[in-house]
PDB file of C-alpha atoms and ligand atoms in Angstrom:
ATOM      1  CA  MET A 206      -2.159   7.192 -25.533  1.00 97.00           C
ATOM      2  CA  ILE A 207      -0.031   9.379 -22.805  1.00 98.00           C
ATOM      3  CA  HIS A 208       1.562   7.980 -19.761  1.00 98.00           C
ATOM      4  CA  VAL A 209       4.207  10.011 -17.595  1.00 98.00           C
ATOM      5  CA  ARG A 210       5.924   8.638 -14.627  1.00 98.00           C
ATOM      6  CA  GLN A 211       8.131  10.232 -11.989  1.00 98.00           C
ATOM      7  CA  LEU A 212       9.187  12.461 -14.501  1.00 98.00           C
ATOM      8  CA  ILE A 213      11.947  14.806 -13.555  1.00 98.00           C
ATOM      9  CA  LYS A 214      13.185  17.721 -15.666  1.00 98.00           C
ATOM     10  CA  ARG A 215      16.204  20.015 -13.911  1.00 98.00           C
ATOM     11  CA  PHE A 216      17.588  23.024 -15.586  1.00 97.00           C
ATOM     12  CA  GLY A 217      21.008  22.991 -13.612  1.00 96.00           C
ATOM     13  CA  PRO A 218      20.328  22.786  -9.830  1.00 96.00           C
ATOM     14  CA  LYS A 219      16.694  23.894 -10.568  1.00 97.00           C
ATOM     15  CA  ILE A 220      13.848  21.432 -10.718  1.00 98.00           C
ATOM     16  CA  VAL A 221      11.064  22.119 -13.045  1.00 98.00           C
ATOM     17  CA  LEU A 222       9.360  18.810 -13.229  1.00 98.00           C
ATOM     18  CA  ASN A 223       9.434  16.871  -9.971  1.00 97.00           C
ATOM     19  CA  LYS A 224       8.164  13.463  -9.945  1.00 97.00           C
ATOM     20  CA  MET A 225       5.612  14.462 -12.376  1.00 98.00           C
ATOM     21  CA  ALA A 226       2.580  11.841 -13.079  1.00 98.00           C
ATOM     22  CA  PHE A 227       0.185  12.243 -15.772  1.00 98.00           C
ATOM     23  CA  ASP A 228      -2.419  10.092 -18.067  1.00 98.00           C
ATOM     24  CA  VAL A 229      -4.038  10.656 -20.776  1.00 98.00           C
ATOM     25  CA  SER A 230      -6.705   8.146 -22.465  1.00 97.00           C
ATOM     26  CA  GLN A 231      -7.215   8.339 -25.888  1.00 96.00           C
ATOM     27  CA  GLY A 232     -10.366  10.397 -27.364  1.00 96.00           C
ATOM     28  CA  GLU A 233      -9.722  13.018 -23.802  1.00 97.00           C
ATOM     29  CA  PHE A 234      -8.965  16.559 -24.205  1.00 97.00           C
ATOM     30  CA  VAL A 235      -7.132  17.536 -21.627  1.00 98.00           C
ATOM     31  CA  ALA A 236      -6.613  21.676 -20.596  1.00 98.00           C
ATOM     32  CA  LEU A 237      -3.320  21.864 -18.597  1.00 98.00           C
ATOM     33  CA  ILE A 238      -3.609  24.822 -16.704  1.00 98.00           C
ATOM     34  CA  GLY A 239      -1.533  26.760 -13.849  1.00 97.00           C
ATOM     35  CA  PRO A 240       0.650  29.974 -13.012  1.00 97.00           C
ATOM     36  CA  ASN A 241       3.288  31.141 -14.764  1.00 97.00           C
ATOM     37  CA  GLY A 242       6.351  29.047 -14.623  1.00 96.00           C
ATOM     38  CA  ALA A 243       4.777  26.093 -13.186  1.00 97.00           C
ATOM     39  CA  GLY A 244       6.416  24.027 -15.711  1.00 98.00           C
ATOM     40  CA  LYS A 245       3.434  23.759 -18.294  1.00 98.00           C
ATOM     41  CA  THR A 246       5.648  24.586 -21.575  1.00 97.00           C
ATOM     42  CA  THR A 247       8.818  22.285 -20.564  1.00 98.00           C
ATOM     43  CA  PHE A 248       6.390  19.635 -19.824  1.00 98.00           C
ATOM     44  CA  LEU A 249       4.633  20.204 -23.664  1.00 98.00           C
ATOM     45  CA  ARG A 250       8.346  20.553 -24.758  1.00 97.00           C
ATOM     46  CA  ILE A 251       9.211  16.756 -23.110  1.00 98.00           C
ATOM     47  CA  LEU A 252       6.016  15.095 -24.624  1.00 98.00           C
ATOM     48  CA  SER A 253       6.795  16.738 -28.117  1.00 96.00           C
ATOM     49  CA  SER A 254      10.252  15.452 -28.151  1.00 95.00           C
ATOM     50  CA  LEU A 255      11.951  18.858 -28.323  1.00 93.00           C
ATOM     51  CA  ALA A 256      13.449  18.617 -24.683  1.00 96.00           C
ATOM     52  CA  LYS A 257      14.681  15.176 -22.987  1.00 96.00           C
ATOM     53  CA  PRO A 258      13.390  14.586 -19.500  1.00 97.00           C
ATOM     54  CA  SER A 259      16.267  14.424 -16.679  1.00 97.00           C
ATOM     55  CA  ILE A 260      15.109  11.313 -15.421  1.00 97.00           C
ATOM     56  CA  GLY A 261      11.600   9.683 -16.002  1.00 97.00           C
ATOM     57  CA  GLU A 262       9.280   7.396 -18.249  1.00 97.00           C
ATOM     58  CA  VAL A 263       7.424   9.120 -20.510  1.00 98.00           C
ATOM     59  CA  ASN A 264       5.648   7.303 -22.992  1.00 98.00           C
ATOM     60  CA  VAL A 265       3.522   8.860 -26.156  1.00 98.00           C
ATOM     61  CA  ALA A 266       1.056   6.922 -28.337  1.00 96.00           C
ATOM     62  CA  GLY A 267       3.170   3.979 -27.356  1.00 95.00           C
ATOM     63  CA  PHE A 268       6.494   5.018 -28.143  1.00 97.00           C
ATOM     64  CA  HIS A 269       8.997   5.555 -25.033  1.00 97.00           C
ATOM     65  CA  LEU A 270      11.038   9.073 -25.349  1.00 97.00           C
ATOM     66  CA  PRO A 271      13.521  10.092 -25.509  1.00 94.00           C
ATOM     67  CA  GLY A 272      14.465   6.920 -27.453  1.00 96.00           C
ATOM     68  CA  GLN A 273      12.070   6.707 -29.830  1.00 97.00           C
ATOM     69  CA  ALA A 274      11.207  10.312 -30.909  1.00 96.00           C
ATOM     70  CA  ALA A 275      11.010   9.623 -34.491  1.00 94.00           C
ATOM     71  CA  SER A 276       7.954   7.318 -34.247  1.00 95.00           C
ATOM     72  CA  VAL A 277       6.126   9.549 -31.653  1.00 96.00           C
ATOM     73  CA  ARG A 278       6.471  12.867 -33.624  1.00 93.00           C
ATOM     74  CA  GLN A 279       4.644  10.848 -36.937  1.00 93.00           C
ATOM     75  CA  ARG A 280       1.863  10.783 -34.653  1.00 95.00           C
ATOM     76  CA  LEU A 281       1.616  14.182 -33.320  1.00 96.00           C
ATOM     77  CA  GLY A 282       0.874  17.549 -33.970  1.00 95.00           C
ATOM     78  CA  VAL A 283       2.568  20.743 -31.836  1.00 96.00           C
ATOM     79  CA  VAL A 284       1.122  24.281 -31.655  1.00 95.00           C
ATOM     80  CA  SER A 285       3.707  26.191 -29.294  1.00 92.00           C
ATOM     81  CA  HIS A 286       5.575  29.515 -29.732  1.00 84.00           C
ATOM     82  CA  MET A 287       7.850  28.805 -31.802  1.00 81.00           C
ATOM     83  CA  PRO A 288       5.904  28.499 -35.746  1.00 77.00           C
ATOM     84  CA  LEU A 289       8.316  25.947 -36.916  1.00 85.00           C
ATOM     85  CA  LEU A 290       7.681  27.695 -40.385  1.00 94.00           C
ATOM     86  CA  TYR A 291      10.321  28.564 -42.658  1.00 96.00           C
ATOM     87  CA  GLY A 292      10.082  32.159 -43.590  1.00 96.00           C
ATOM     88  CA  ASP A 293      11.585  31.948 -47.138  1.00 97.00           C
ATOM     89  CA  LEU A 294       8.872  29.616 -48.429  1.00 97.00           C
ATOM     90  CA  THR A 295       5.594  30.328 -49.165  1.00 98.00           C
ATOM     91  CA  ALA A 296       2.416  28.911 -46.982  1.00 98.00           C
ATOM     92  CA  SER A 297       1.383  26.282 -49.483  1.00 98.00           C
ATOM     93  CA  GLU A 298       5.208  25.779 -49.742  1.00 98.00           C
ATOM     94  CA  ASN A 299       5.709  24.872 -46.102  1.00 97.00           C
ATOM     95  CA  LEU A 300       2.572  22.402 -46.029  1.00 98.00           C
ATOM     96  CA  LEU A 301       4.210  20.417 -48.791  1.00 98.00           C
ATOM     97  CA  PHE A 302       6.863  20.125 -47.244  1.00 97.00           C
ATOM     98  CA  TYR A 303       6.231  18.807 -43.900  1.00 95.00           C
ATOM     99  CA  GLY A 304       2.971  16.994 -45.919  1.00 96.00           C
ATOM    100  CA  ARG A 305       5.984  14.733 -47.375  1.00 96.00           C
ATOM    101  CA  MET A 306       8.080  14.498 -43.924  1.00 92.00           C
ATOM    102  CA  TYR A 307       4.834  13.032 -42.897  1.00 92.00           C
ATOM    103  CA  ASP A 308       4.138  11.087 -46.421  1.00 93.00           C
ATOM    104  CA  VAL A 309       0.577  12.513 -46.233  1.00 96.00           C
ATOM    105  CA  ALA A 310      -1.725  11.289 -49.113  1.00 95.00           C
ATOM    106  CA  ASP A 311      -3.439  12.911 -51.729  1.00 97.00           C
ATOM    107  CA  LEU A 312      -1.103  15.736 -50.569  1.00 98.00           C
ATOM    108  CA  THR A 313      -2.258  18.948 -53.231  1.00 98.00           C
ATOM    109  CA  HIS A 314      -5.626  18.016 -51.701  1.00 97.00           C
ATOM    110  CA  ARG A 315      -5.221  17.980 -48.389  1.00 97.00           C
ATOM    111  CA  VAL A 316      -2.433  20.743 -48.065  1.00 98.00           C
ATOM    112  CA  GLN A 317      -5.810  23.259 -50.446  1.00 97.00           C
ATOM    113  CA  GLU A 318      -8.352  21.637 -47.690  1.00 95.00           C
ATOM    114  CA  VAL A 319      -6.060  22.550 -44.782  1.00 96.00           C
ATOM    115  CA  LEU A 320      -5.278  26.279 -46.196  1.00 96.00           C
ATOM    116  CA  GLN A 321      -8.768  26.733 -46.539  1.00 94.00           C
ATOM    117  CA  LEU A 322      -9.686  25.388 -43.154  1.00 92.00           C
ATOM    118  CA  VAL A 323      -7.446  27.518 -41.069  1.00 93.00           C
ATOM    119  CA  GLY A 324      -8.237  30.865 -43.673  1.00 93.00           C
ATOM    120  CA  LEU A 325      -5.553  31.010 -45.747  1.00 96.00           C
ATOM    121  CA  LEU A 326      -5.767  30.162 -49.076  1.00 96.00           C
ATOM    122  CA  HIS A 327      -6.348  33.559 -50.346  1.00 97.00           C
ATOM    123  CA  ARG A 328      -2.421  33.942 -49.071  1.00 97.00           C
ATOM    124  CA  SER A 329      -1.292  30.341 -49.809  1.00 97.00           C
ATOM    125  CA  GLY A 330       1.323  31.680 -52.476  1.00 98.00           C
ATOM    126  CA  ASP A 331       2.879  34.412 -50.465  1.00 98.00           C
ATOM    127  CA  LEU A 332       6.315  34.299 -48.114  1.00 98.00           C
ATOM    128  CA  VAL A 333       5.572  33.402 -44.415  1.00 97.00           C
ATOM    129  CA  ARG A 334       8.065  35.750 -43.499  1.00 96.00           C
ATOM    130  CA  THR A 335       5.424  38.378 -45.209  1.00 97.00           C
ATOM    131  CA  PHE A 336       2.736  37.033 -42.792  1.00 96.00           C
ATOM    132  CA  SER A 337       1.477  38.564 -39.700  1.00 93.00           C
ATOM    133  CA  ARG A 338       2.056  36.799 -35.821  1.00 89.00           C
ATOM    134  CA  GLY A 339      -1.483  35.518 -36.137  1.00 90.00           C
ATOM    135  CA  MET A 340      -1.314  34.892 -39.804  1.00 92.00           C
ATOM    136  CA  GLN A 341       1.632  32.612 -38.963  1.00 93.00           C
ATOM    137  CA  GLN A 342       0.130  31.371 -35.852  1.00 91.00           C
ATOM    138  CA  ARG A 343      -2.856  30.075 -38.390  1.00 92.00           C
ATOM    139  CA  LEU A 344      -0.267  28.289 -40.921  1.00 95.00           C
ATOM    140  CA  ALA A 345       1.176  26.611 -37.637  1.00 94.00           C
ATOM    141  CA  ILE A 346      -2.181  25.054 -36.585  1.00 93.00           C
ATOM    142  CA  GLY A 347      -2.731  23.959 -39.889  1.00 95.00           C
ATOM    143  CA  ARG A 348       0.914  22.285 -40.239  1.00 96.00           C
ATOM    144  CA  ALA A 349       0.070  20.711 -36.787  1.00 95.00           C
ATOM    145  CA  ILE A 350      -3.015  19.062 -37.779  1.00 95.00           C
ATOM    146  CA  LEU A 351      -1.972  18.322 -41.627  1.00 96.00           C
ATOM    147  CA  HIS A 352      -1.020  14.960 -41.373  1.00 95.00           C
ATOM    148  CA  ASN A 353      -4.264  13.777 -38.885  1.00 94.00           C
ATOM    149  CA  PRO A 354      -2.403  13.163 -36.098  1.00 95.00           C
ATOM    150  CA  ASP A 355      -3.211  11.008 -33.076  1.00 96.00           C
ATOM    151  CA  VAL A 356      -2.103  13.068 -30.278  1.00 97.00           C
ATOM    152  CA  LEU A 357      -2.034  16.992 -30.757  1.00 97.00           C
ATOM    153  CA  LEU A 358      -0.389  19.192 -28.218  1.00 97.00           C
ATOM    154  CA  LEU A 359      -0.913  22.950 -27.991  1.00 97.00           C
ATOM    155  CA  ASP A 360       1.004  25.543 -25.750  1.00 97.00           C
ATOM    156  CA  GLU A 361      -1.611  28.729 -24.967  1.00 96.00           C
ATOM    157  CA  PRO A 362      -2.587  28.448 -28.861  1.00 94.00           C
ATOM    158  CA  HIS A 363      -5.139  31.349 -28.887  1.00 93.00           C
ATOM    159  CA  THR A 364      -2.383  33.548 -27.767  1.00 90.00           C
ATOM    160  CA  GLY A 365      -2.054  35.992 -30.601  1.00 85.00           C
ATOM    161  CA  LEU A 366      -4.964  35.059 -32.354  1.00 90.00           C
ATOM    162  CA  ASP A 367      -7.965  37.368 -33.118  1.00 91.00           C
ATOM    163  CA  GLN A 368     -11.752  36.447 -32.570  1.00 93.00           C
ATOM    164  CA  ASP A 369     -12.226  34.766 -35.938  1.00 90.00           C
ATOM    165  CA  ALA A 370      -9.459  32.997 -35.645  1.00 90.00           C
ATOM    166  CA  CYS A 371      -9.966  31.665 -32.334  1.00 93.00           C
ATOM    167  CA  ASP A 372     -13.243  30.442 -33.299  1.00 93.00           C
ATOM    168  CA  MET A 373     -11.531  28.737 -36.208  1.00 91.00           C
ATOM    169  CA  LEU A 374      -9.108  27.302 -33.691  1.00 93.00           C
ATOM    170  CA  ASP A 375     -11.952  26.087 -31.649  1.00 95.00           C
ATOM    171  CA  GLY A 376     -14.005  24.070 -34.428  1.00 92.00           C
ATOM    172  CA  VAL A 377     -10.592  22.739 -35.726  1.00 90.00           C
ATOM    173  CA  LEU A 378      -9.952  21.521 -32.132  1.00 93.00           C
ATOM    174  CA  ARG A 379     -13.398  20.173 -31.781  1.00 92.00           C
ATOM    175  CA  ASP A 380     -13.421  18.419 -34.843  1.00 88.00           C
ATOM    176  CA  VAL A 381     -10.647  16.889 -33.669  1.00 88.00           C
ATOM    177  CA  ALA A 382     -12.081  15.786 -30.653  1.00 87.00           C
ATOM    178  CA  VAL A 383     -15.018  14.124 -32.147  1.00 84.00           C
ATOM    179  CA  SER A 384     -12.771  12.002 -34.313  1.00 88.00           C
ATOM    180  CA  GLY A 385     -11.263  10.460 -31.531  1.00 90.00           C
ATOM    181  CA  ARG A 386      -8.059  12.092 -31.073  1.00 94.00           C
ATOM    182  CA  THR A 387      -6.129  13.150 -28.104  1.00 97.00           C
ATOM    183  CA  VAL A 388      -5.443  16.391 -26.938  1.00 97.00           C
ATOM    184  CA  VAL A 389      -3.540  18.430 -24.449  1.00 98.00           C
ATOM    185  CA  MET A 390      -3.658  22.129 -24.095  1.00 98.00           C
ATOM    186  CA  THR A 391      -2.348  24.650 -22.210  1.00 98.00           C
ATOM    187  CA  SER A 392      -4.136  27.854 -21.228  1.00 96.00           C
ATOM    188  CA  HIS A 393      -4.684  30.813 -19.491  1.00 95.00           C
ATOM    189  CA  ASP A 394      -8.213  31.420 -21.594  1.00 94.00           C
ATOM    190  CA  PHE A 395     -10.364  29.602 -19.240  1.00 94.00           C
ATOM    191  CA  VAL A 396     -13.677  30.314 -20.871  1.00 92.00           C
ATOM    192  CA  ARG A 397     -12.246  29.067 -24.149  1.00 94.00           C
ATOM    193  CA  ALA A 398     -10.770  26.078 -22.424  1.00 95.00           C
ATOM    194  CA  GLN A 399     -13.629  25.124 -20.741  1.00 94.00           C
ATOM    195  CA  ASN A 400     -15.599  25.171 -23.896  1.00 93.00           C
ATOM    196  CA  LEU A 401     -13.399  22.804 -25.067  1.00 95.00           C
ATOM    197  CA  ALA A 402     -11.547  20.095 -22.619  1.00 97.00           C
ATOM    198  CA  SER A 403     -13.037  17.140 -21.471  1.00 97.00           C
ATOM    199  CA  ARG A 404     -10.506  17.303 -18.440  1.00 98.00           C
ATOM    200  CA  PHE A 405      -8.729  20.252 -16.494  1.00 98.00           C
ATOM    201  CA  ASP A 406      -5.669  19.314 -14.924  1.00 98.00           C
ATOM    202  CA  VAL A 407      -3.827  22.120 -12.644  1.00 98.00           C
ATOM    203  CA  LEU A 408      -0.114  21.650 -12.802  1.00 98.00           C
ATOM    204  CA  SER A 409       1.780  24.060 -10.084  1.00 97.00           C
ATOM    205  CA  ARG A 410       5.572  23.621  -8.846  1.00 94.00           C
ATOM    206  CA  GLY A 411       5.955  21.025 -11.379  1.00 96.00           C
ATOM    207  CA  ARG A 412       3.483  18.570 -10.564  1.00 96.00           C
ATOM    208  CA  ILE A 413      -0.260  17.797 -11.288  1.00 98.00           C
ATOM    209  CA  VAL A 414      -2.161  18.941  -8.340  1.00 97.00           C
ATOM    210  CA  ALA A 415      -5.783  18.469  -9.042  1.00 97.00           C
ATOM    211  CA  SER A 416      -7.783  16.930 -11.581  1.00 97.00           C
ATOM    212  CA  ILE A 417     -11.080  17.345 -12.150  1.00 97.00           C
ATOM    213  CA  PRO A 418     -13.402  15.802 -15.866  1.00 97.00           C
ATOM    214  CA  ALA A 419     -15.370  18.788 -17.398  1.00 94.00           C
ATOM    215  CA  ASN A 420     -19.033  17.088 -16.490  1.00 92.00           C
ATOM    216  CA  LYS A 421     -18.183  17.543 -12.671  1.00 94.00           C
ATOM    217  CA  LEU A 422     -17.492  21.295 -13.292  1.00 92.00           C
ATOM    218  CA  SER A 423     -20.162  23.952 -13.008  1.00 84.00           C
ATOM    219  CA  PRO A 424     -20.476  26.368 -16.007  1.00 74.00           C
ATOM    220  CA  ASP A 425     -18.184  28.848 -13.860  1.00 73.00           C
ATOM    221  CA  GLY A 426     -16.784  26.616 -11.653  1.00 90.00           C
ATOM    222  CA  LEU A 427     -13.015  26.380 -13.392  1.00 94.00           C
ATOM    223  CA  GLN A 428     -12.279  29.616 -11.743  1.00 93.00           C
ATOM    224  CA  ALA A 429     -12.842  28.461  -8.653  1.00 93.00           C
ATOM    225  CA  PHE A 430     -11.461  25.104  -8.860  1.00 95.00           C
ATOM    226  CA  TYR A 431      -8.454  26.317 -10.171  1.00 96.00           C
ATOM    227  CA  ARG A 432      -8.207  28.993  -6.773  1.00 94.00           C
ATOM    228  CA  GLU A 433      -8.726  25.919  -4.515  1.00 93.00           C
ATOM    229  CA  SER A 434      -6.383  23.518  -6.094  1.00 94.00           C
ATOM    230  CA  LEU A 435      -3.719  25.791  -5.728  1.00 95.00           C
ATOM    231  CA  GLU A 436      -4.298  26.999  -1.908  1.00 93.00           C
ATOM    232  CA  GLN A 437      -4.631  22.739  -0.582  1.00 87.00           C
ATOM    233  CA  ALA A 438      -1.437  22.184  -2.869  1.00 80.00           C
TER     234      ALA A 438
HETATM  235  N1  ATP B  66      16.118  26.543 -21.047  1.00 55.88           N
HETATM  236  C1  ATP B  66      16.070  26.898 -19.658  1.00 55.88           C
HETATM  237  N2  ATP B  66      16.692  26.740 -18.775  1.00 55.88           N
HETATM  238  C2  ATP B  66      16.524  27.544 -17.637  1.00 55.88           C
HETATM  239  N3  ATP B  66      15.396  27.263 -16.918  1.00 55.88           N
HETATM  240  C3  ATP B  66      14.297  27.316 -17.832  1.00 55.88           C
HETATM  241  C4  ATP B  66      14.704  26.872 -18.953  1.00 55.88           C
HETATM  242  N4  ATP B  66      13.126  26.607 -19.836  1.00 55.88           N
HETATM  243  C5  ATP B  66      12.295  26.878 -18.876  1.00 55.88           C
HETATM  244  N5  ATP B  66      12.732  27.370 -17.238  1.00 55.88           N
HETATM  245  C6  ATP B  66      12.147  27.675 -16.199  1.00 55.88           C
HETATM  246  O1  ATP B  66      11.218  26.581 -15.881  1.00 55.88           O
HETATM  247  C7  ATP B  66      10.086  26.989 -15.268  1.00 55.88           C
HETATM  248  C8  ATP B  66       9.166  26.688 -15.888  1.00 55.88           C
HETATM  249  O2  ATP B  66       8.744  27.657 -16.951  1.00 55.88           O
HETATM  250  P1  ATP B  66       7.542  26.766 -17.922  1.00 55.88           P
HETATM  251  O3  ATP B  66       8.163  27.953 -19.736  1.00 55.88           O
HETATM  252  O4  ATP B  66       7.384  25.817 -18.595  1.00 55.88           O
HETATM  253  O5  ATP B  66       6.345  27.643 -17.289  1.00 55.88           O
HETATM  254  P2  ATP B  66       4.895  27.607 -17.934  1.00 55.88           P
HETATM  255  O6  ATP B  66       4.353  26.968 -16.824  1.00 55.88           O
HETATM  256  O7  ATP B  66       4.914  27.133 -19.456  1.00 55.88           O
HETATM  257  O8  ATP B  66       4.561  29.179 -17.784  1.00 55.88           O
HETATM  258  P3  ATP B  66       3.844  30.376 -18.420  1.00 55.88           P
HETATM  259  O9  ATP B  66       2.139  30.021 -18.130  1.00 55.88           O
HETATM  260  O10 ATP B  66       4.588  31.555 -18.241  1.00 55.88           O
HETATM  261  O11 ATP B  66       3.852  30.022 -19.721  1.00 55.88           O
HETATM  262  C9  ATP B  66      10.440  28.289 -15.382  1.00 55.88           C
HETATM  263  O12 ATP B  66      11.081  28.601 -13.836  1.00 55.88           O
HETATM  264  C10 ATP B  66      11.735  28.504 -16.468  1.00 55.88           C
HETATM  265  O13 ATP B  66      12.253  29.670 -16.062  1.00 55.88           O
HETATM  266 MG1   MG B  67       4.412  28.289 -21.044  1.00 55.88          MG
END
């Protein structure tokens, strides 16, 4: 579902992704972990078609990037730190807008369903600029899943959410995973990541330095695996 080879991303003279390789099969849930500045957000931005690779092969859901960005976007849901919402529209108007862009069937019903799912039905008629940060993040999650995308990309999605919203998000992500969709999520929250992911990849200095399936990890083993991976890298 995701296939990356020899990916290089430079900002001026600085090489941020260094001949990176990365593969995800359909139905996998990959938690991408790594220190600050490792290149996780940069990499997700490239997969989301929000940034262009300097060089390299990037294929998402059967389409290559950056050339086929429009086709990739149809099949993607993205939760990032820029919520990609319109402040002067209400919550439901935001979802209706995106739903029309993605040709979502039975849109009015789907918008209500998603607002209910993310716990914002009671605020559906309020302007998004009057929302708290966590409420905006909830709506961003709703926007990302609205069109039932094949691939969901999430950059530290738990950051800024209260405990209820974190549990809501984990529930949404479990449903997404159960329905055979593909998820790549960056996180510094190892406990939540370990409860969700089917595989853990460690990104350090612009490349994947270690990878382990969830069933090979002891219940509290992610921290140890992470430390060892960074020491050996
Ligand atoms: N637009 C940019 N221009 C220049 N350098 C950039 C730009 N975006 C990112 N970088 C650099 O790329 C490197 C990787 O940043 P990135 O945000 O991808 O890290 P990250 O793994 O997401 O870190 P964190 O865990 O802190 O979120 C950093 O050194 C950062 O300064
Ligand atoms: Mg980041």
